[in-house]
Amino acid sequence: MTNDRISSDLIQADGLGAGNFFRLAAAASESAESVIELDQPYRAPSGERHASITLTELDELTDRVAAGYYADGIQAKDPVAVFVEESVRYLVHYVALTKLGAIPVFVNSSLPSEIAARFIEHVGAAAVVSDPGRLARDRLPITYYAEEPYGHGDFKLFTHEDGDPVLIAHTSGTTGIPKAVQFNHKGFFFGIKQQINADLGTRILSALPQSHASAISVLMSAVARGATVLLATRREPELIARAVQEFRPQLVAGFPKTFVDLCRVDLDAYDLSSVARWMSTGDANHERHIRKLVARGNHVDRDGNRRPGSLFIDNFGSSEFGFAMFRTVHTPTSDRYQRCIGRPFAWVEAEIFDADDEPVPIGTVGRLALKSPTITGGYWNNSLLSEKNRVRGHWLTGDLAYRDEDGLYYHVDRTTDRIVTAQGTLYSAQAEELILRHFPELVECSIVGTDSARDDDFQTPVLTIESRLPDAELAKLHKGVNALLAEHELPLIERVLVKAADEHVGVTGKALKRSMRVAFAEG
């Protein structure tokens, strides 16, 4: 027996959106089965411990938390920051605060406390929920909750309009302090509504950070389909592989780093046969890792036949879009890689602009820009930066890409990461993909441009790898990499350096090329 699928009448109902979805879904569901399974028990303010939570239990619990907030004077449109250990608590506060029309502010639990405090100050939070000792209380002279508020009185239920903010999320912070991204009632739910009939299975393992907007998005999607979701908040690769073996999901969702890390372990030691689909959101994934994962599990093809191997849904997106922008699906036999991100979703209008905001021809690299109902309302308390990201009615994603004659898009780099050398421009993400494809001994690599000691106008490309190779083998690898780059008429690598897997990695798992540029500068 599975949980009840939310009716199509509710999904299409006027007024349904991200701000009231969980409340209305609970009212429409007749199932008492658990919808959300937890890998770490949750202790409610009442003292009750939950290993799982039904929609009804979530609704009742968040009524009490909302009542506690209301009794303390939290009102509609008040931003309230949540900065706690990775757990289902982010969801609890999201649902409770949106019942009041207040605005949850999700702060990544991995952020250093000083940066988190600056982020919370920037959004103008009226209150903050944080674990004891995580924040200096005198640093933020606002209402402070060490645990969920809990009340037994009534509260004023808020009715959301389409443009009302329902979440202030964070970007990955790869360029410094995370930006505060605003999501609205209608836009945050739009992509979920459009994709409601997609087959994602009845058991889903979500390894997405619970403090990220994508975790809420995937959970809303799963609940709407009547699926049971395991929130995998402990994301060490061995624990994820074991959770797949025990929970037996048909879909595993995560950021690219989750799938890279999975490829570091011996996958043959685990039973992954239940998986029909892996779904990544964020940056484009590497061919190396995709091929290793789709060799596991099984799936049903378009003719209804069960086939060995799984599918890899590579969703390309960013924090500012609330839902993925592009999708490409890899099968065990597909061979379209080279950082192909596929086509935009039907509701997304894509364009590629040059430095003068003019559209570029097919095959030319430029700045990727999109128009979509899901796009953020802007950066909270930073209208100037928001406007600088708007070009001809489109929002700049911060990515460099090109489009081929078949209408497929290819991602080559972030705008901040391209490397201008004396031999020409090197697109780091594109070159990394090429290197990983030809050097199977490398699990992961990054290329950054450091300031050149010889010419202030150019940068020096540095390749970082995770390896235990002796110096002689590193020199051989360096020579081989440059031979490959020369064959493709690309600028050569100046140095090869070794770094640990967890060095220069951001709070969402992305490589921090900004910090690498500083650390690996010449001299």
Short mmCIF file of C-alpha atoms in Angstrom, two decimals:
data_model
loop_
_atom_site.label_atom_id
_atom_site.label_comp_id
_atom_site.label_asym_id
_atom_site.label_seq_id
_atom_site.Cartn_x
_atom_site.Cartn_y
_atom_site.Cartn_z
CA MET A 1 0.00 0.00 0.00
CA THR A 2 1.27 3.48 -0.86
CA ASN A 3 0.31 6.92 0.33
CA ASP A 4 -2.55 8.71 -1.40
CA ARG A 5 -1.61 10.74 -4.43
CA ILE A 6 -2.79 14.32 -4.04
CA SER A 7 -5.77 14.82 -6.34
CA SER A 8 -5.38 16.63 -9.64
CA ASP A 9 -8.21 18.95 -8.55
CA LEU A 10 -6.09 20.18 -5.64
CA ILE A 11 -2.97 20.54 -7.78
CA GLN A 12 -4.88 22.69 -10.27
CA ALA A 13 -6.79 24.65 -7.62
CA ASP A 14 -6.55 28.43 -7.67
CA GLY A 15 -4.43 29.73 -4.84
CA LEU A 16 -2.38 26.56 -4.31
CA GLY A 17 1.32 27.31 -4.06
CA ALA A 18 4.45 26.76 -2.05
CA GLY A 19 3.16 28.74 0.92
CA ASN A 20 0.12 26.55 1.63
CA PHE A 21 0.96 23.26 -0.11
CA PHE A 22 1.74 21.11 2.93
CA ARG A 23 -1.32 22.34 4.86
CA LEU A 24 -3.70 21.71 1.98
CA ALA A 25 -2.06 18.38 1.12
CA ALA A 26 -2.58 17.21 4.71
CA ALA A 27 -6.24 18.21 4.56
CA ALA A 28 -6.69 16.31 1.29
CA SER A 29 -4.86 13.15 2.32
CA GLU A 30 -6.69 10.23 3.90
CA SER A 31 -3.60 8.13 4.49
CA ALA A 32 -2.16 7.57 7.94
CA GLU A 33 1.03 6.07 6.55
CA SER A 34 4.33 7.88 6.96
CA VAL A 35 5.23 10.21 4.13
CA ILE A 36 8.62 11.29 5.48
CA GLU A 37 11.10 8.77 6.88
CA LEU A 38 14.02 10.14 8.91
CA ASP A 39 17.55 8.82 9.17
CA GLN A 40 17.86 10.66 12.50
CA PRO A 41 14.89 10.79 14.93
CA TYR A 42 13.26 14.16 15.50
CA ARG A 43 12.25 15.18 19.02
CA ALA A 44 9.22 17.46 18.92
CA PRO A 45 8.78 20.25 21.50
CA SER A 46 6.14 18.03 23.15
CA GLY A 47 8.88 15.50 23.86
CA GLU A 48 7.58 12.97 21.34
CA ARG A 49 10.24 11.35 19.16
CA HIS A 50 9.53 10.74 15.48
CA ALA A 51 11.32 8.24 13.25
CA SER A 52 8.83 9.18 10.56
CA ILE A 53 6.15 11.82 10.04
CA THR A 54 2.79 11.64 8.28
CA LEU A 55 1.22 14.67 6.62
CA THR A 56 -1.33 14.85 9.44
CA GLU A 57 1.40 14.76 12.10
CA LEU A 58 3.36 17.43 10.26
CA ASP A 59 0.27 19.62 10.05
CA GLU A 60 -0.55 19.23 13.74
CA LEU A 61 3.03 19.79 14.83
CA THR A 62 3.46 22.91 12.72
CA ASP A 63 0.15 24.31 13.98
CA ARG A 64 1.63 24.26 17.48
CA VAL A 65 4.94 25.79 16.33
CA ALA A 66 3.06 28.47 14.39
CA ALA A 67 0.99 29.20 17.51
CA GLY A 68 4.21 29.58 19.51
CA TYR A 69 5.61 32.05 17.00
CA TYR A 70 2.29 33.93 16.92
CA ALA A 71 2.19 34.23 20.71
CA ASP A 72 5.68 35.74 20.60
CA GLY A 73 4.60 38.40 18.13
CA ILE A 74 5.94 36.98 14.86
CA GLN A 75 3.76 38.38 12.09
CA ALA A 76 3.24 38.09 8.36
CA LYS A 77 6.27 39.17 6.30
CA ASP A 78 8.65 38.88 9.28
CA PRO A 79 11.85 37.10 8.16
CA VAL A 80 12.83 34.35 10.63
CA ALA A 81 16.23 32.69 10.19
CA VAL A 82 16.73 28.95 10.70
CA PHE A 83 20.33 27.91 11.34
CA VAL A 84 20.34 24.44 12.89
CA GLU A 85 21.96 21.06 12.48
CA GLU A 86 21.04 19.35 9.20
CA SER A 87 17.64 17.83 9.92
CA VAL A 88 13.90 17.85 9.27
CA ARG A 89 13.70 20.94 11.50
CA TYR A 90 14.15 23.13 8.42
CA LEU A 91 10.93 21.69 6.99
CA VAL A 92 9.08 22.08 10.30
CA HIS A 93 9.90 25.78 10.48
CA TYR A 94 9.19 26.30 6.79
CA VAL A 95 5.65 24.96 7.17
CA ALA A 96 4.98 26.68 10.51
CA LEU A 97 6.22 30.10 9.42
CA THR A 98 4.42 30.07 6.08
CA LYS A 99 1.16 29.34 7.92
CA LEU A 100 1.63 32.79 9.49
CA GLY A 101 2.79 34.42 6.27
CA ALA A 102 6.19 34.94 7.89
CA ILE A 103 9.25 34.28 5.73
CA PRO A 104 11.61 31.40 6.59
CA VAL A 105 15.25 32.28 6.01
CA PHE A 106 17.27 29.12 5.43
CA VAL A 107 20.90 29.35 6.51
CA ASN A 108 23.15 26.44 5.53
CA SER A 109 24.12 24.51 8.66
CA SER A 110 27.70 24.22 7.40
CA LEU A 111 28.30 27.97 7.23
CA PRO A 112 30.85 29.40 9.69
CA SER A 113 28.99 31.20 12.45
CA GLU A 114 30.45 34.62 11.58
CA ILE A 115 29.33 34.41 7.94
CA ALA A 116 25.94 33.06 9.02
CA ALA A 117 25.51 36.02 11.38
CA ARG A 118 26.31 38.47 8.58
CA PHE A 119 23.83 36.73 6.28
CA ILE A 120 21.12 36.86 8.97
CA GLU A 121 21.82 40.54 9.63
CA HIS A 122 21.64 41.31 5.92
CA VAL A 123 18.13 39.85 5.51
CA GLY A 124 16.89 41.79 8.54
CA ALA A 125 15.66 38.76 10.46
CA ALA A 126 13.19 39.43 13.26
CA ALA A 127 14.20 36.19 15.01
CA VAL A 128 16.54 33.26 14.64
CA VAL A 129 16.27 29.56 15.49
CA SER A 130 19.68 28.05 16.20
CA ASP A 131 21.27 25.23 18.17
CA PRO A 132 22.90 26.27 21.46
CA GLY A 133 26.44 27.50 20.83
CA ARG A 134 26.05 27.75 17.05
CA LEU A 135 25.71 31.56 17.11
CA ALA A 136 26.98 34.22 19.49
CA ARG A 137 23.74 35.58 20.94
CA ASP A 138 25.21 39.03 21.56
CA ARG A 139 26.18 39.17 17.87
CA LEU A 140 22.50 39.12 16.89
CA PRO A 141 20.35 41.15 19.32
CA ILE A 142 17.07 39.65 18.05
CA THR A 143 14.64 37.05 19.40
CA TYR A 144 16.56 33.80 19.74
CA TYR A 145 15.05 30.29 19.82
CA ALA A 146 17.23 27.38 20.90
CA GLU A 147 14.37 25.04 20.00
CA GLU A 148 10.96 25.28 18.36
CA PRO A 149 8.45 27.64 20.01
CA TYR A 150 5.37 25.71 21.02
CA GLY A 151 1.93 27.11 21.70
CA HIS A 152 -1.58 25.77 22.30
CA GLY A 153 -3.57 28.83 21.34
CA ASP A 154 -4.96 29.92 18.01
CA PHE A 155 -3.07 31.87 15.37
CA LYS A 156 -4.09 33.93 12.37
CA LEU A 157 -3.76 31.79 9.25
CA PHE A 158 -2.30 33.74 6.34
CA THR A 159 -3.74 33.67 2.81
CA HIS A 160 -0.97 33.92 0.23
CA GLU A 161 -1.16 35.91 -2.97
CA ASP A 162 0.91 34.79 -5.97
CA GLY A 163 3.78 37.20 -5.33
CA ASP A 164 4.06 36.81 -1.57
CA PRO A 165 7.53 35.64 -0.44
CA VAL A 166 7.55 32.16 1.12
CA LEU A 167 11.29 31.51 1.47
CA ILE A 168 14.59 33.35 1.54
CA ALA A 169 17.17 30.79 0.51
CA HIS A 170 20.92 31.00 0.06
CA THR A 171 23.22 30.58 -2.91
CA SER A 172 26.24 28.29 -2.67
CA GLY A 173 28.52 31.15 -1.67
CA THR A 174 31.29 30.20 -4.10
CA THR A 175 32.06 33.89 -4.65
CA GLY A 176 31.92 34.92 -0.99
CA ILE A 177 29.00 35.43 1.41
CA PRO A 178 25.88 33.64 0.10
CA LYS A 179 23.30 35.81 -1.62
CA ALA A 180 19.76 35.88 -0.22
CA VAL A 181 17.39 34.51 -2.86
CA GLN A 182 13.67 35.27 -2.59
CA PHE A 183 11.07 32.68 -3.66
CA ASN A 184 7.41 33.50 -4.05
CA HIS A 185 4.20 31.54 -3.49
CA LYS A 186 3.32 30.87 -7.13
CA GLY A 187 6.76 30.77 -8.75
CA PHE A 188 8.32 28.31 -6.27
CA PHE A 189 5.52 25.81 -6.97
CA PHE A 190 5.22 26.38 -10.71
CA GLY A 191 7.75 23.78 -11.91
CA ILE A 192 6.35 21.13 -9.57
CA LYS A 193 2.87 21.71 -10.95
CA GLN A 194 4.09 21.41 -14.55
CA GLN A 195 5.93 18.14 -13.89
CA ILE A 196 3.35 16.49 -11.65
CA ASN A 197 2.77 13.53 -14.00
CA ALA A 198 6.43 12.57 -14.31
CA ASP A 199 7.18 9.03 -13.06
CA LEU A 200 9.68 9.30 -10.21
CA GLY A 201 8.66 6.21 -8.23
CA THR A 202 6.89 5.71 -4.92
CA ARG A 203 10.03 5.61 -2.76
CA ILE A 204 12.48 8.50 -2.95
CA LEU A 205 15.74 9.05 -1.10
CA SER A 206 16.58 12.74 -0.84
CA ALA A 207 20.23 13.46 -0.07
CA LEU A 208 19.73 17.17 -0.75
CA PRO A 209 20.72 19.58 2.04
CA GLN A 210 17.57 20.27 4.04
CA SER A 211 18.56 23.95 4.28
CA HIS A 212 18.40 24.33 0.49
CA ALA A 213 15.35 25.32 -1.53
CA SER A 214 15.74 22.24 -3.74
CA ALA A 215 15.06 19.94 -0.76
CA ILE A 216 11.69 21.61 -0.17
CA SER A 217 10.95 21.49 -3.91
CA VAL A 218 11.67 17.74 -4.17
CA LEU A 219 9.64 17.04 -1.05
CA MET A 220 6.60 18.94 -2.35
CA SER A 221 6.90 17.02 -5.63
CA ALA A 222 7.12 13.68 -3.81
CA VAL A 223 4.18 14.41 -1.50
CA ALA A 224 2.04 15.48 -4.44
CA ARG A 225 2.72 12.11 -6.08
CA GLY A 226 1.98 10.14 -2.93
CA ALA A 227 5.57 8.94 -2.54
CA THR A 228 7.41 8.07 0.67
CA VAL A 229 10.61 10.06 1.12
CA LEU A 230 13.67 9.28 3.21
CA LEU A 231 15.51 12.42 4.29
CA ALA A 232 19.16 11.33 4.23
CA THR A 233 20.75 14.05 6.33
CA ARG A 234 23.99 12.11 6.89
CA ARG A 235 25.62 12.24 3.49
CA GLU A 236 28.89 10.34 3.83
CA PRO A 237 28.97 8.12 0.71
CA GLU A 238 29.05 4.84 2.63
CA LEU A 239 25.99 5.91 4.61
CA ILE A 240 24.13 6.94 1.45
CA ALA A 241 24.94 3.62 -0.23
CA ARG A 242 23.78 1.73 2.86
CA ALA A 243 20.58 3.81 3.02
CA VAL A 244 19.85 2.93 -0.62
CA GLN A 245 20.37 -0.73 0.19
CA GLU A 246 18.03 -0.64 3.20
CA PHE A 247 15.34 1.85 2.11
CA ARG A 248 15.25 0.55 -1.49
CA PRO A 249 14.26 3.76 -3.29
CA GLN A 250 13.40 3.95 -6.97
CA LEU A 251 14.82 7.50 -7.10
CA VAL A 252 17.88 9.00 -5.42
CA ALA A 253 18.06 12.82 -5.48
CA GLY A 254 21.09 14.92 -4.58
CA PHE A 255 23.61 17.54 -5.59
CA PRO A 256 26.45 16.55 -7.96
CA LYS A 257 28.87 16.12 -5.04
CA THR A 258 26.69 13.33 -3.63
CA PHE A 259 27.14 11.34 -6.82
CA VAL A 260 30.86 12.11 -7.10
CA ASP A 261 31.31 10.88 -3.53
CA LEU A 262 29.31 7.72 -4.23
CA CYS A 263 31.75 6.93 -7.02
CA ARG A 264 34.61 6.97 -4.51
CA VAL A 265 33.31 3.85 -2.76
CA ASP A 266 33.02 0.25 -3.90
CA LEU A 267 29.45 0.28 -5.20
CA ASP A 268 29.57 -3.48 -5.82
CA ALA A 269 29.59 -3.94 -2.05
CA TYR A 270 26.02 -2.61 -1.83
CA ASP A 271 22.68 -3.70 -3.24
CA LEU A 272 21.56 -0.78 -5.43
CA SER A 273 19.18 -2.86 -7.55
CA SER A 274 16.07 -0.88 -6.51
CA VAL A 275 17.26 2.34 -8.18
CA ALA A 276 15.60 3.20 -11.46
CA ARG A 277 16.67 6.86 -11.52
CA TRP A 278 19.34 9.08 -10.07
CA MET A 279 18.38 12.76 -10.13
CA SER A 280 20.92 15.54 -9.73
CA THR A 281 20.22 19.25 -9.57
CA GLY A 282 22.72 22.08 -9.79
CA ASP A 283 25.83 21.91 -11.97
CA ALA A 284 26.16 19.53 -14.90
CA ASN A 285 27.55 16.14 -13.88
CA HIS A 286 30.65 14.42 -15.25
CA GLU A 287 30.34 11.56 -17.73
CA ARG A 288 32.69 9.43 -15.61
CA HIS A 289 30.40 9.44 -12.61
CA ILE A 290 27.16 9.12 -14.58
CA ARG A 291 28.35 6.02 -16.42
CA LYS A 292 29.36 4.34 -13.16
CA LEU A 293 25.93 4.93 -11.62
CA VAL A 294 23.70 4.02 -14.58
CA ALA A 295 25.41 0.63 -14.69
CA ARG A 296 23.55 -0.16 -11.45
CA GLY A 297 19.85 -0.73 -10.83
CA ASN A 298 17.17 -1.30 -13.45
CA HIS A 299 14.49 0.65 -15.25
CA VAL A 300 11.39 0.21 -17.40
CA ASP A 301 11.80 1.45 -20.98
CA ARG A 302 9.19 3.29 -23.05
CA ASP A 303 7.76 0.00 -24.26
CA GLY A 304 7.17 -1.21 -20.70
CA ASN A 305 10.06 -3.67 -20.68
CA ARG A 306 12.36 -3.90 -17.66
CA ARG A 307 15.97 -3.27 -18.60
CA PRO A 308 19.22 -3.58 -16.63
CA GLY A 309 20.82 -0.31 -15.60
CA SER A 310 19.27 2.93 -14.39
CA LEU A 311 18.65 6.42 -15.75
CA PHE A 312 20.48 9.57 -14.68
CA ILE A 313 18.33 12.72 -14.71
CA ASP A 314 20.80 15.59 -14.98
CA ASN A 315 18.92 18.76 -14.03
CA PHE A 316 20.89 21.92 -14.60
CA GLY A 317 19.90 24.82 -12.39
CA SER A 318 20.91 27.32 -9.76
CA SER A 319 19.54 28.68 -6.50
CA GLU A 320 17.90 31.62 -8.27
CA PHE A 321 15.50 29.49 -10.31
CA GLY A 322 13.53 27.50 -7.72
CA PHE A 323 13.31 24.62 -10.19
CA ALA A 324 15.76 23.22 -12.73
CA MET A 325 16.21 25.13 -15.98
CA PHE A 326 17.45 22.35 -18.28
CA ARG A 327 17.13 18.58 -18.22
CA THR A 328 18.95 15.79 -19.99
CA VAL A 329 18.46 12.08 -19.25
CA HIS A 330 21.34 9.62 -19.61
CA THR A 331 20.76 5.91 -20.11
CA PRO A 332 23.27 3.01 -19.89
CA THR A 333 23.68 3.26 -23.70
CA SER A 334 23.51 7.03 -24.30
CA ASP A 335 26.61 8.83 -25.50
CA ARG A 336 25.79 12.54 -25.55
CA TYR A 337 28.02 14.10 -22.93
CA GLN A 338 30.69 16.83 -23.26
CA ARG A 339 28.69 18.87 -20.71
CA CYS A 340 25.48 18.74 -22.72
CA ILE A 341 22.70 20.07 -20.47
CA GLY A 342 19.96 19.26 -22.96
CA ARG A 343 17.05 21.56 -23.66
CA PRO A 344 15.25 23.99 -21.38
CA PHE A 345 11.95 22.96 -19.85
CA ALA A 346 8.90 23.91 -21.91
CA TRP A 347 8.12 26.94 -19.73
CA VAL A 348 11.70 28.28 -19.86
CA GLU A 349 12.87 30.67 -22.56
CA ALA A 350 16.67 30.53 -23.00
CA GLU A 351 19.00 33.02 -24.65
CA ILE A 352 22.76 33.47 -24.86
CA PHE A 353 24.12 37.02 -24.81
CA ASP A 354 27.51 38.52 -25.55
CA ALA A 355 29.20 41.17 -23.40
CA ASP A 356 27.07 43.86 -25.07
CA ASP A 357 23.80 42.05 -24.28
CA GLU A 358 23.30 40.97 -27.89
CA PRO A 359 22.26 37.39 -28.78
CA VAL A 360 25.16 35.28 -30.10
CA PRO A 361 25.10 32.93 -33.11
CA ILE A 362 24.71 29.16 -32.82
CA GLY A 363 27.93 27.54 -31.62
CA THR A 364 29.23 30.71 -29.94
CA VAL A 365 29.92 30.80 -26.20
CA GLY A 366 28.13 33.54 -24.31
CA ARG A 367 26.31 34.40 -21.10
CA LEU A 368 23.34 32.13 -20.43
CA ALA A 369 20.13 34.00 -19.60
CA LEU A 370 16.62 32.69 -18.96
CA LYS A 371 13.05 33.81 -18.67
CA SER A 372 10.79 31.63 -16.51
CA PRO A 373 7.86 31.89 -14.07
CA THR A 374 10.04 30.12 -11.49
CA ILE A 375 12.78 32.77 -11.36
CA THR A 376 13.46 34.44 -8.03
CA GLY A 377 11.80 37.73 -7.27
CA GLY A 378 15.32 39.04 -6.70
CA TYR A 379 18.04 39.14 -4.07
CA TRP A 380 16.53 40.13 -0.75
CA ASN A 381 17.65 43.62 0.33
CA ASN A 382 19.85 43.99 -2.75
CA SER A 383 17.81 45.47 -5.58
CA LEU A 384 20.94 46.77 -7.35
CA LEU A 385 22.44 43.28 -7.76
CA SER A 386 19.04 41.98 -8.80
CA GLU A 387 18.78 44.56 -11.58
CA LYS A 388 22.30 43.84 -12.80
CA ASN A 389 21.25 40.24 -13.37
CA ARG A 390 18.31 41.23 -15.57
CA VAL A 391 19.00 41.57 -19.30
CA ARG A 392 16.22 42.09 -21.84
CA GLY A 393 13.64 40.50 -19.60
CA HIS A 394 15.93 37.53 -18.87
CA TRP A 395 17.89 36.62 -15.74
CA LEU A 396 21.61 35.96 -16.13
CA THR A 397 22.52 32.63 -14.58
CA GLY A 398 26.24 33.35 -14.16
CA ASP A 399 27.09 30.57 -16.62
CA LEU A 400 28.80 30.43 -19.98
CA ALA A 401 27.20 28.17 -22.58
CA TYR A 402 26.53 27.65 -26.26
CA ARG A 403 23.72 26.16 -28.35
CA ASP A 404 24.20 23.71 -31.22
CA GLU A 405 22.21 23.38 -34.45
CA ASP A 406 19.92 20.75 -32.87
CA GLY A 407 18.83 23.17 -30.13
CA LEU A 408 20.88 21.42 -27.43
CA TYR A 409 22.75 23.53 -24.90
CA TYR A 410 26.25 22.92 -23.54
CA HIS A 411 27.65 24.38 -20.33
CA VAL A 412 31.34 25.30 -20.47
CA ASP A 413 32.02 27.34 -17.32
CA ARG A 414 30.92 29.83 -14.71
CA THR A 415 31.52 33.42 -15.83
CA THR A 416 33.90 33.95 -12.90
CA ASP A 417 35.95 30.81 -13.63
CA ARG A 418 37.02 31.12 -17.28
CA ILE A 419 40.76 31.52 -17.61
CA VAL A 420 42.22 34.11 -19.97
CA THR A 421 45.75 33.01 -20.94
CA ALA A 422 48.31 34.26 -23.42
CA GLN A 423 47.31 31.31 -25.65
CA GLY A 424 43.57 32.09 -25.50
CA THR A 425 40.60 31.43 -23.23
CA LEU A 426 40.36 28.14 -21.34
CA TYR A 427 36.91 27.20 -20.07
CA SER A 428 37.69 25.31 -16.90
CA ALA A 429 34.54 23.14 -16.60
CA GLN A 430 34.76 22.07 -20.23
CA ALA A 431 38.47 21.21 -19.90
CA GLU A 432 37.87 19.28 -16.66
CA GLU A 433 35.29 17.12 -18.42
CA LEU A 434 37.75 16.41 -21.22
CA ILE A 435 40.52 15.43 -18.78
CA LEU A 436 38.32 13.15 -16.68
CA ARG A 437 37.12 11.38 -19.78
CA HIS A 438 40.67 10.52 -20.90
CA PHE A 439 42.36 9.89 -17.54
CA PRO A 440 40.41 7.18 -15.66
CA GLU A 441 42.88 7.22 -12.76
CA LEU A 442 41.46 10.63 -11.71
CA VAL A 443 38.31 10.66 -9.59
CA GLU A 444 37.88 14.44 -9.70
CA CYS A 445 39.86 17.48 -10.78
CA SER A 446 39.61 21.27 -10.93
CA ILE A 447 41.29 23.88 -13.08
CA VAL A 448 41.76 27.45 -11.85
CA GLY A 449 43.47 30.49 -13.26
CA THR A 450 45.97 32.18 -10.97
CA ASP A 451 47.58 35.57 -11.49
CA SER A 452 50.54 35.32 -13.81
CA ALA A 453 53.91 36.47 -12.51
CA ARG A 454 54.97 37.18 -16.09
CA ASP A 455 52.04 39.21 -17.43
CA ASP A 456 49.35 41.07 -15.51
CA ASP A 457 46.93 40.75 -18.45
CA PHE A 458 46.78 36.96 -18.34
CA GLN A 459 46.26 34.07 -15.93
CA THR A 460 48.17 30.83 -15.41
CA PRO A 461 46.10 27.60 -15.52
CA VAL A 462 46.64 25.24 -12.58
CA LEU A 463 45.21 21.71 -12.46
CA THR A 464 44.35 20.28 -9.02
CA ILE A 465 43.78 16.57 -8.56
CA GLU A 466 43.06 14.10 -5.78
CA SER A 467 45.91 11.63 -6.00
CA ARG A 468 48.65 9.75 -4.18
CA LEU A 469 50.85 9.62 -7.26
CA PRO A 470 54.61 10.02 -6.77
CA ASP A 471 56.30 13.05 -8.33
CA ALA A 472 57.45 11.10 -11.38
CA GLU A 473 53.89 9.97 -12.11
CA LEU A 474 52.58 13.50 -11.57
CA ALA A 475 55.06 14.79 -14.14
CA LYS A 476 53.91 12.09 -16.56
CA LEU A 477 50.28 13.01 -15.95
CA HIS A 478 51.07 16.69 -16.50
CA LYS A 479 52.68 15.89 -19.84
CA GLY A 480 49.76 13.69 -20.88
CA VAL A 481 47.16 16.31 -19.94
CA ASN A 482 48.94 18.99 -21.95
CA ALA A 483 49.22 16.67 -24.95
CA LEU A 484 45.44 16.16 -24.76
CA LEU A 485 44.79 19.92 -24.47
CA ALA A 486 47.15 20.65 -27.38
CA GLU A 487 45.31 18.08 -29.50
CA HIS A 488 42.11 20.05 -28.91
CA GLU A 489 43.90 23.38 -29.48
CA LEU A 490 43.39 24.52 -25.90
CA PRO A 491 45.78 26.46 -23.63
CA LEU A 492 48.16 24.27 -21.63
CA ILE A 493 48.31 23.64 -17.90
CA GLU A 494 51.21 25.33 -16.10
CA ARG A 495 51.21 23.26 -12.91
CA VAL A 496 49.61 20.13 -11.45
CA LEU A 497 48.92 20.24 -7.70
CA VAL A 498 47.49 17.66 -5.32
CA LYS A 499 44.67 18.54 -2.91
CA ALA A 500 42.45 16.53 -0.58
CA ALA A 501 38.83 15.81 -1.54
CA ASP A 502 37.47 18.11 1.18
CA GLU A 503 39.84 21.03 0.54
CA HIS A 504 38.40 24.19 -1.04
CA VAL A 505 34.84 22.85 -1.03
CA GLY A 506 31.87 25.11 -0.30
CA VAL A 507 28.95 24.50 2.03
CA THR A 508 26.84 22.98 -0.77
CA GLY A 509 29.69 20.79 -2.04
CA LYS A 510 30.82 22.99 -4.91
CA ALA A 511 34.51 23.54 -5.62
CA LEU A 512 35.59 26.93 -4.30
CA LYS A 513 37.70 28.09 -7.22
CA ARG A 514 37.83 31.55 -5.70
CA SER A 515 39.79 30.25 -2.71
CA MET A 516 41.90 27.97 -4.92
CA ARG A 517 43.01 30.96 -6.98
CA VAL A 518 44.35 32.59 -3.83
CA ALA A 519 45.88 29.44 -2.34
CA PHE A 520 47.62 28.34 -5.54
CA ALA A 521 48.83 31.73 -6.76
CA GLU A 522 52.41 31.77 -7.99
CA GLY A 523 54.84 32.59 -5.23
#
